[in-house]
Amino acid sequence: MAAHERTTDAPRGTAPGGAAPGTTAPGATGQPDVAAAIREGIARGDFAPNQRLVEGDLSELYGASRSGVRSALIELTNEGLVERVQHRGARVRAVTLDEAIEISEVRMVVEGLCAAKAAERVTDAETAELRALGDAMRAAVAEGHVLEYSALNKSLHQRIVDISGQETAAGVLRRLRAQNVRFQFQLALVPGRPNVSLAEHLAIVEEICAHSPDAAERAARRHLVSVIEALKAV
């Protein structure tokens, strides 16, 4: 089967990436949040761009009803993560380079806000956690562990958003990152890019830990400008 027509194909009873099938939404009565599960699968890269999303397969995979899967796909279509193709069903929407740049421009604003808020709210324990993440990223780059660095990169961005307490921003960023996952992975593999990215992330960490909101926002924006320039080069 051609790569651009892959269909949902994960071990039965196991969600993509090893996550438990049938993720339940907070406050739900045991009903799986299929939209959240598929969204996370796309963000992790478990579902490839243009991969077909077959309702029957997803229903079995997540332990959800066909109607629940159908509603989830409609929700994800509205978010721009999934597209409906006439006579072909649903598939993961492939993001163009121009869209990836636009997404990064929006992220620059939102993540700048989150960095500033995190600098205002960060506790001593969270400061230690951020510094530890920075040290782990430094070690991964030094040892040439690109995929490990990429995972730590994602963890750092998520912790900054968590610390910021900006729930609306968190929702926006989840959708944007899921759409941009293919380009994020490509950037991680560009020779020399992890070294550039590492310095930018460490600068963000230092400003947040120093409780400097304005400087933290500028550092986050500088990082996303760098991402945009790297995308254009790729």
XYZ file of N, CA and C in Angstrom:
702
model
N 0.854 -1.196 0.000
C 0.000 0.000 0.000
C 0.882 1.235 0.000
N 0.551 2.212 -0.792
C 1.367 3.420 -0.894
C 1.370 4.160 0.427
N 2.501 4.890 0.692
C 2.643 5.589 1.973
C 1.554 6.608 2.189
N 1.108 7.260 1.074
C 0.120 8.313 1.239
C -1.281 7.777 1.425
N -1.415 6.442 1.412
C -2.730 5.859 1.624
C -2.697 4.835 2.744
N -1.812 5.038 3.723
C -1.790 4.156 4.863
C -3.119 4.233 5.589
N -3.522 3.132 6.164
C -4.755 3.119 6.947
C -4.406 2.904 8.414
N -5.385 3.138 9.258
C -5.183 2.930 10.680
C -4.731 1.502 10.904
N -3.570 1.309 11.554
C -3.034 -0.030 11.700
C -2.205 -0.095 12.964
N -2.825 -0.333 14.105
C -2.121 -0.442 15.369
C -2.531 -1.739 16.025
N -1.716 -2.259 16.937
C -2.064 -3.501 17.620
C -3.441 -3.408 18.266
N -4.237 -4.433 18.092
C -5.570 -4.431 18.665
C -5.499 -4.337 20.184
N -6.317 -3.421 20.762
C -6.344 -3.259 22.193
C -5.268 -2.346 22.730
N -4.417 -1.821 21.858
C -3.370 -0.907 22.292
C -3.420 0.338 21.446
N -3.513 1.485 22.068
C -3.552 2.741 21.344
C -2.181 3.035 20.799
N -2.073 3.877 19.734
C -0.796 4.233 19.185
C 0.127 4.777 20.254
N 1.427 4.411 20.134
C 2.414 4.931 21.064
C 2.371 4.251 22.421
N 1.558 3.143 22.524
C 1.521 2.419 23.783
C 0.546 2.992 24.784
N -0.180 4.039 24.400
C -1.145 4.635 25.330
C -2.295 3.671 25.535
N -2.919 3.775 26.692
C -4.051 2.904 26.976
C -5.199 3.248 26.055
N -5.848 2.236 25.459
C -6.989 2.513 24.598
C -8.129 3.091 25.403
N -8.997 3.834 24.721
C -10.166 4.366 25.390
C -9.838 5.405 26.427
N -8.977 6.361 26.080
C -8.670 7.452 26.995
C -9.964 8.124 27.430
N -10.117 8.338 28.717
C -11.353 8.921 29.229
C -11.167 10.386 29.551
N -12.074 11.205 29.088
C -11.999 12.641 29.344
C -12.249 12.910 30.814
N -11.593 13.932 31.361
C -11.816 14.294 32.756
C -13.297 14.563 33.003
N -13.832 13.925 34.036
C -15.223 14.170 34.383
C -16.208 13.352 33.578
N -15.723 12.564 32.609
C -16.628 11.757 31.801
C -17.047 10.520 32.589
N -18.089 9.896 32.153
C -18.591 8.722 32.866
C -18.117 7.458 32.171
N -16.814 7.276 32.094
C -16.273 6.060 31.521
C -16.265 6.021 30.009
N -16.669 7.094 29.348
C -16.689 7.110 27.895
C -15.326 7.580 27.373
N -14.769 6.881 26.392
C -13.456 7.270 25.876
C -13.509 8.597 25.138
N -12.478 9.410 25.324
C -12.356 10.664 24.589
C -11.544 10.357 23.337
N -12.240 9.931 22.302
C -11.572 9.471 21.080
C -10.855 10.616 20.388
N -11.455 11.791 20.376
C -10.816 12.936 19.728
C -9.462 13.220 20.369
N -9.415 13.192 21.701
C -8.153 13.449 22.407
C -7.131 12.372 22.089
N -7.575 11.123 22.027
C -6.658 10.019 21.753
C -6.073 10.118 20.346
N -6.909 10.414 19.358
C -6.414 10.549 17.986
C -5.518 11.772 17.878
N -5.922 12.864 18.530
C -5.117 14.094 18.511
C -3.707 13.823 19.035
N -3.631 13.083 20.158
C -2.331 12.749 20.732
C -1.549 11.827 19.805
N -2.245 10.907 19.144
C -1.577 10.014 18.201
C -0.969 10.771 17.038
N -1.685 11.776 16.553
C -1.166 12.605 15.466
C 0.037 13.399 15.957
N -0.070 13.956 17.172
C 1.022 14.752 17.729
C 2.284 13.921 17.911
N 2.123 12.634 18.281
C 3.276 11.758 18.469
C 3.840 11.262 17.144
N 3.086 11.435 16.065
C 3.529 10.915 14.785
C 3.098 9.485 14.538
N 2.195 8.960 15.386
C 1.718 7.592 15.197
C 0.842 7.480 13.949
N 0.156 8.551 13.616
C -0.633 8.613 12.388
C 0.094 9.550 11.423
N 0.422 9.060 10.255
C 1.217 9.836 9.297
C 0.334 10.773 8.478
N 0.911 11.843 7.920
C 0.145 12.718 7.021
C -0.463 11.905 5.882
N -1.706 12.178 5.579
C -2.470 11.511 4.514
C -2.895 10.083 4.878
N -2.591 9.629 6.084
C -3.011 8.284 6.481
C -4.523 8.242 6.669
N -5.157 7.226 6.072
C -6.600 7.069 6.212
C -6.947 6.675 7.633
N -8.045 7.238 8.136
C -8.539 6.945 9.474
C -9.866 6.218 9.325
N -9.820 4.918 9.478
C -10.982 4.060 9.239
C -11.800 3.944 10.516
N -13.073 4.286 10.432
C -13.921 4.320 11.617
C -13.949 2.983 12.347
N -14.064 1.887 11.609
C -14.125 0.576 12.241
C -12.860 0.254 13.010
N -11.712 0.546 12.417
C -10.434 0.288 13.089
C -10.290 1.136 14.347
N -10.646 2.415 14.232
C -10.525 3.319 15.379
C -11.493 2.922 16.492
N -12.666 2.459 16.113
C -13.657 2.024 17.092
C -13.122 0.861 17.916
N -12.504 -0.108 17.230
C -11.946 -1.264 17.926
C -10.718 -0.863 18.744
N -9.897 0.006 18.170
C -8.650 0.425 18.817
C -8.896 1.130 20.142
N -9.895 2.023 20.155
C -10.137 2.833 21.338
C -11.322 2.361 22.176
N -11.945 1.279 21.762
C -13.075 0.773 22.533
C -14.243 1.731 22.549
N -14.495 2.361 21.397
C -15.556 3.371 21.302
C -16.569 2.953 20.247
N -17.739 3.570 20.306
C -18.774 3.284 19.317
C -18.428 3.954 17.994
N -19.022 3.470 16.906
C -18.815 4.092 15.594
C -19.257 5.549 15.619
N -20.375 5.817 16.298
C -20.870 7.190 16.346
C -19.908 8.087 17.117
N -19.290 7.530 18.175
C -18.305 8.298 18.935
C -17.087 8.620 18.103
N -16.627 7.651 17.313
C -15.484 7.872 16.415
C -15.840 8.901 15.358
N -17.056 8.781 14.813
C -17.482 9.722 13.766
C -17.510 11.148 14.313
N -18.025 11.316 15.514
C -18.063 12.647 16.143
C -16.654 13.183 16.378
N -15.742 12.284 16.782
C -14.356 12.692 17.027
C -13.705 13.168 15.737
N -13.945 12.460 14.648
C -13.345 12.843 13.366
C -13.894 14.187 12.874
N -15.171 14.437 13.147
C -15.755 15.731 12.788
C -15.086 16.839 13.612
N -14.894 16.588 14.895
C -14.239 17.568 15.768
C -12.822 17.862 15.284
N -12.093 16.814 14.923
C -10.713 16.985 14.474
C -10.642 17.626 13.084
N -11.668 17.413 12.291
C -11.742 18.090 10.991
C -11.906 19.588 11.210
N -12.752 19.957 12.164
C -12.948 21.377 12.480
C -11.670 22.021 13.018
N -10.814 21.218 13.660
C -9.550 21.729 14.197
C -8.454 21.794 13.140
N -8.716 21.197 11.966
C -7.709 21.220 10.914
C -6.721 20.071 10.972
N -6.959 19.081 11.830
C -6.055 17.938 11.937
C -6.425 16.817 10.977
N -7.696 16.748 10.640
C -8.219 15.680 9.781
C -8.967 16.327 8.630
N -8.986 15.659 7.478
C -9.782 16.141 6.351
C -10.629 15.002 5.799
N -11.783 15.355 5.283
C -12.682 14.378 4.683
C -12.516 14.436 3.177
N -12.295 13.291 2.569
C -12.104 13.204 1.125
C -13.283 12.443 0.527
N -13.898 13.025 -0.482
C -15.087 12.411 -1.070
C -14.786 10.998 -1.557
N -15.631 10.077 -1.170
C -15.531 8.660 -1.535
C -14.319 7.968 -0.923
N -13.539 8.639 -0.078
C -12.354 8.022 0.517
C -12.379 8.038 2.044
N -13.299 8.798 2.628
C -13.374 8.868 4.078
C -12.442 9.916 4.664
N -12.026 9.692 5.909
C -11.198 10.660 6.622
C -9.727 10.267 6.534
N -8.876 11.267 6.602
C -7.436 11.016 6.654
C -6.754 12.160 7.397
N -5.541 11.906 7.867
C -4.766 12.939 8.551
C -4.385 14.012 7.531
N -4.678 15.255 7.860
C -4.390 16.334 6.912
C -2.895 16.622 6.854
N -2.362 16.692 5.645
C -0.947 17.019 5.451
C -0.787 18.532 5.443
N 0.093 19.046 6.268
C 0.331 20.484 6.382
C 1.435 20.897 5.413
N 1.219 21.983 4.685
C 2.234 22.480 3.761
C 3.295 23.276 4.514
N 4.405 23.548 3.854
C 5.469 24.332 4.478
C 4.970 25.727 4.829
N 4.215 26.354 3.942
C 3.685 27.697 4.234
C 2.803 27.676 5.480
N 1.980 26.633 5.606
C 1.139 26.510 6.799
C 1.992 26.286 8.039
N 3.050 25.486 7.902
C 3.936 25.214 9.036
C 4.572 26.504 9.540
N 4.919 27.376 8.626
C 5.507 28.668 9.015
C 4.462 29.525 9.718
N 3.243 29.556 9.182
C 2.172 30.326 9.821
C 1.888 29.791 11.235
N 1.874 28.480 11.376
C 1.630 27.867 12.679
C 2.721 28.284 13.658
N 3.963 28.291 13.193
C 5.087 28.680 14.058
C 4.997 30.148 14.442
N 4.465 30.968 13.556
C 4.292 32.391 13.879
C 3.256 32.574 14.985
N 2.187 31.783 14.933
C 1.181 31.849 15.995
C 1.770 31.309 17.301
N 2.513 30.204 17.190
C 3.161 29.647 18.374
C 4.098 30.673 19.020
N 4.767 31.467 18.221
C 5.698 32.466 18.748
C 4.992 33.401 19.718
N 3.801 33.820 19.345
C 3.042 34.731 20.203
C 2.536 34.009 21.454
N 1.927 32.843 21.255
C 1.308 32.132 22.376
C 2.361 31.590 23.342
N 3.432 31.028 22.813
C 4.467 30.481 23.699
C 5.248 31.595 24.385
N 5.335 32.752 23.738
C 5.936 33.894 24.409
C 5.128 34.290 25.629
N 3.801 34.315 25.480
C 2.908 34.600 26.605
C 3.101 33.583 27.722
N 3.145 32.293 27.356
C 3.282 31.244 28.360
C 4.614 31.351 29.108
N 5.688 31.679 28.391
C 6.989 31.828 29.040
C 6.952 32.971 30.044
N 6.316 34.076 29.668
C 6.204 35.224 30.574
C 5.400 34.860 31.823
N 4.273 34.187 31.632
C 3.442 33.800 32.770
C 4.150 32.774 33.651
N 4.897 31.866 33.012
C 5.640 30.871 33.781
C 6.684 31.548 34.663
N 7.338 32.595 34.123
C 8.340 33.326 34.899
C 7.710 34.001 36.117
N 6.454 34.387 35.999
C 5.759 35.015 37.124
C 5.349 33.996 38.194
N 5.074 32.769 37.765
C 4.460 31.787 38.665
C 5.416 30.699 39.149
N 6.566 30.530 38.514
C 7.419 29.375 38.768
C 7.834 29.279 40.239
N 7.778 28.062 40.782
C 8.183 27.804 42.164
C 9.625 27.301 42.192
N 10.170 27.183 43.378
C 11.533 26.665 43.505
C 11.620 25.233 42.984
N 10.622 24.429 43.289
C 10.619 23.037 42.823
C 10.549 22.975 41.303
N 9.719 23.840 40.723
C 9.598 23.860 39.256
C 10.868 24.401 38.609
N 11.530 25.334 39.271
C 12.812 25.835 38.777
C 13.823 24.694 38.690
N 13.867 23.879 39.744
C 14.779 22.737 39.746
C 14.426 21.755 38.631
N 13.124 21.557 38.391
C 12.676 20.644 37.340
C 13.078 21.156 35.958
N 12.885 22.443 35.721
C 13.250 23.018 34.429
C 14.760 22.939 34.195
N 15.530 23.210 35.232
C 16.990 23.134 35.098
C 17.432 21.693 34.825
N 16.759 20.739 35.466
C 17.086 19.328 35.239
C 16.774 18.923 33.795
N 15.655 19.413 33.275
C 15.323 19.154 31.869
C 16.388 19.758 30.953
N 16.820 20.974 31.276
C 17.859 21.615 30.490
C 19.151 20.810 30.501
N 19.520 20.278 31.680
C 20.727 19.457 31.783
C 20.596 18.179 30.957
N 19.414 17.568 30.995
C 19.186 16.345 30.225
C 19.265 16.631 28.729
N 18.734 17.774 28.302
C 18.812 18.161 26.891
C 20.261 18.381 26.475
N 21.029 19.031 27.347
C 22.445 19.281 27.065
C 23.188 17.949 26.884
N 22.914 16.984 27.760
C 23.571 15.677 27.682
C 23.174 14.935 26.405
N 21.883 15.012 26.043
C 21.412 14.321 24.839
C 22.097 14.865 23.592
N 22.255 16.177 23.516
C 22.934 16.778 22.365
C 24.407 16.382 22.343
N 25.051 16.414 23.503
C 26.471 16.075 23.589
C 26.726 14.634 23.146
N 25.777 13.759 23.429
C 25.927 12.342 23.088
C 25.336 11.996 21.727
N 24.780 12.997 21.038
C 24.224 12.762 19.707
C 22.925 11.991 19.687
N 22.185 12.028 20.784
C 20.905 11.316 20.866
C 19.784 12.244 20.390
N 19.617 12.297 19.092
C 18.703 13.269 18.488
C 17.252 13.021 18.898
N 16.805 11.783 18.852
C 15.407 11.493 19.175
C 15.123 11.750 20.653
N 16.084 11.429 21.511
C 15.915 11.718 22.936
C 15.824 13.221 23.161
N 16.682 13.966 22.461
C 16.636 15.423 22.583
C 15.284 15.954 22.125
N 14.769 15.411 21.034
C 13.478 15.857 20.516
C 12.370 15.621 21.537
N 12.405 14.466 22.205
C 11.391 14.160 23.219
C 11.521 15.100 24.425
N 12.753 15.377 24.839
C 12.974 16.295 25.955
C 12.542 17.714 25.595
N 12.787 18.091 24.352
C 12.363 19.386 23.830
C 10.852 19.538 24.011
N 10.121 18.530 23.594
C 8.663 18.551 23.722
C 8.249 18.639 25.187
N 8.942 17.878 26.046
C 8.616 17.890 27.478
C 8.839 19.272 28.084
N 9.921 19.926 27.683
C 10.208 21.254 28.220
C 9.132 22.249 27.818
N 8.768 22.255 26.546
C 7.717 23.163 26.092
C 6.420 22.914 26.865
N 6.091 21.634 27.078
C 4.855 21.313 27.785
C 4.902 21.763 29.231
N 6.052 21.593 29.896
C 6.153 22.007 31.297
C 6.033 23.520 31.443
N 6.590 24.244 30.500
C 6.477 25.709 30.546
C 5.008 26.124 30.445
N 4.294 25.472 29.545
C 2.866 25.775 29.407
C 2.122 25.387 30.681
N 2.447 24.232 31.247
C 1.796 23.799 32.492
C 2.030 24.818 33.603
N 3.275 25.229 33.755
C 3.631 26.165 34.825
C 2.941 27.517 34.625
N 2.744 27.887 33.362
C 2.125 29.183 33.062
C 0.684 29.254 33.543
N 0.014 28.097 33.626
C -1.381 28.071 34.053
C -2.351 28.602 33.014
N -1.897 28.726 31.774
C -2.729 29.280 30.699
C -3.460 28.159 29.960
N -4.621 27.792 30.453
C -5.355 26.656 29.892
C -5.796 26.901 28.444
N -6.238 28.109 28.155
C -6.656 28.410 26.776
C -5.479 28.288 25.822
N -4.342 28.839 26.225
C -3.133 28.732 25.403
C -2.724 27.278 25.229
N -2.866 26.484 26.282
C -2.495 25.069 26.213
C -3.304 24.345 25.151
N -4.607 24.635 25.084
C -5.453 24.005 24.074
C -5.067 24.412 22.670
N -4.779 25.681 22.488
C -4.349 26.177 21.178
C -3.059 25.492 20.752
N -2.101 25.405 21.657
C -0.802 24.836 21.329
C -0.887 23.344 21.041
N -1.755 22.620 21.734
C -1.922 21.189 21.446
C -2.314 20.983 19.999
N -3.247 21.782 19.523
C -3.701 21.622 18.143
C -2.616 22.041 17.150
N -1.931 23.139 17.450
C -0.903 23.623 16.528
C 0.259 22.639 16.421
N 0.685 22.096 17.548
C 1.809 21.163 17.525
C 1.450 19.877 16.805
N 0.212 19.427 16.982
C -0.211 18.209 16.292
C -0.175 18.404 14.779
N -0.565 19.571 14.323
C -0.540 19.847 12.886
C 0.887 19.925 12.360
N 1.812 20.352 13.201
C 3.174 20.652 12.763
C 4.172 19.541 13.058
N 3.709 18.385 13.525
C 4.624 17.373 14.038
C 5.626 16.897 12.989
N 5.204 16.779 11.728
C 6.111 16.273 10.693
C 7.298 17.208 10.514
N 7.044 18.521 10.504
C 8.131 19.477 10.300
C 9.021 19.567 11.538
N 8.435 19.403 12.727
C 9.234 19.413 13.951
C 10.238 18.268 13.931
N 9.786 17.107 13.463
C 10.674 15.944 13.397
C 11.777 16.168 12.365
N 11.417 16.746 11.227
C 12.417 17.015 10.199
C 13.493 17.966 10.710
N 13.103 18.997 11.440
C 14.074 19.954 11.971
C 15.043 19.278 12.934
N 14.532 18.345 13.732
C 15.387 17.671 14.710
C 16.510 16.900 14.034
N 16.302 16.508 12.770
C 17.291 15.710 12.054
C 18.257 16.554 11.223
N 18.045 17.864 11.176
C 18.942 18.737 10.423
C 20.292 18.820 11.142
N 21.395 18.522 10.456
C 22.717 18.567 11.116
C 22.983 19.929 11.764
N 23.385 19.901 13.021
C 23.708 21.126 13.741
C 22.524 21.816 14.374
N 21.317 21.482 13.979
C 20.131 22.145 14.511
C 19.962 21.925 16.022
N 20.158 20.712 16.547
C 19.990 20.535 17.994
C 20.889 21.455 18.819
N 22.102 21.729 18.358
C 22.991 22.623 19.101
C 22.434 24.041 19.158
N 21.890 24.504 18.033
C 21.285 25.833 17.982
C 20.061 25.878 18.891
N 19.222 24.874 18.740
C 17.983 24.798 19.516
C 18.271 24.710 21.014
N 19.299 23.948 21.384
C 19.630 23.775 22.792
C 19.925 25.116 23.457
N 20.761 25.916 22.827
C 21.112 27.216 23.397
C 19.868 28.080 23.580
N 18.954 28.021 22.620
C 17.731 28.821 22.705
C 16.848 28.355 23.862
N 16.738 27.039 24.028
C 15.914 26.511 25.112
C 16.520 26.818 26.480
N 17.826 26.701 26.590
C 18.479 27.001 27.866
C 18.294 28.469 28.243
N 18.279 29.344 27.236
C 18.050 30.766 27.506
C 16.644 30.993 28.057
N 15.649 30.283 27.499
C 14.276 30.397 27.995
C 14.214 29.934 29.451
N 14.844 28.792 29.721
C 14.846 28.246 31.077
C 15.456 29.242 32.061
N 16.586 29.818 31.692
C 17.264 30.744 32.600
C 16.398 31.961 32.925
N 15.726 32.502 31.935
C 14.898 33.688 32.173
C 13.665 33.363 33.016
N 13.084 32.176 32.784
C 11.937 31.778 33.611
C 12.386 31.579 35.052
N 13.508 30.884 35.230
C 14.002 30.614 36.583
C 14.437 31.890 37.295
N 14.797 32.920 36.522
C 15.184 34.209 37.106
C 13.972 35.090 37.388
N 12.764 34.569 37.127
C 11.514 35.313 37.340
C 11.530 36.620 36.532
N 11.934 36.517 35.268
C 12.011 37.688 34.381
C 11.013 37.519 33.235
N 9.749 37.924 33.430
C 8.712 37.687 32.423
C 9.032 38.262 31.048
N 9.448 39.513 30.983
C 9.717 40.137 29.690
C 10.859 39.436 28.962
N 11.921 39.135 29.701
C 13.068 38.469 29.093
C 12.710 37.053 28.666
N 11.883 36.374 29.455
C 11.460 35.018 29.102
C 10.630 35.027 27.821
N 9.749 36.014 27.705
C 8.938 36.118 26.488
C 9.823 36.387 25.277
N 10.802 37.277 25.435
C 11.710 37.565 24.309
C 12.508 36.320 23.919
N 12.946 35.558 24.906
C 13.719 34.347 24.619
C 12.872 33.322 23.875
N 11.604 33.167 24.289
C 10.714 32.229 23.614
C 10.440 32.675 22.178
N 10.246 33.963 21.993
C 10.005 34.481 20.641
C 11.241 34.295 19.756
N 12.435 34.529 20.318
C 13.664 34.338 19.536
C 13.783 32.884 19.076
N 13.415 31.970 19.960
C 13.472 30.554 19.593
C 12.545 30.245 18.421
N 11.320 30.758 18.469
C 10.371 30.472 17.387
C 10.770 31.172 16.094
N 11.381 32.355 16.192
C 11.918 32.995 14.973
C 12.966 32.091 14.353
N 13.810 31.509 15.196
C 14.835 30.577 14.715
C 14.203 29.358 14.054
N 13.135 28.852 14.646
C 12.419 27.708 14.065
C 11.893 28.060 12.677
N 11.309 29.243 12.559
C 10.764 29.694 11.273
C 11.858 29.782 10.225
N 12.994 30.351 10.591
C 14.105 30.459 9.641
C 14.608 29.068 9.242
N 14.653 28.157 10.189
C 15.098 26.796 9.894
C 14.107 26.093 8.964
N 12.807 26.323 9.177
C 11.792 25.744 8.305
C 11.970 26.225 6.865
N 12.223 27.507 6.720
C 12.419 28.054 5.376
C 13.630 27.429 4.695
N 14.681 27.191 5.478
C 15.886 26.576 4.923
C 15.639 25.129 4.515
N 14.845 24.419 5.330
C 14.511 23.017 4.999
C 13.674 22.949 3.735
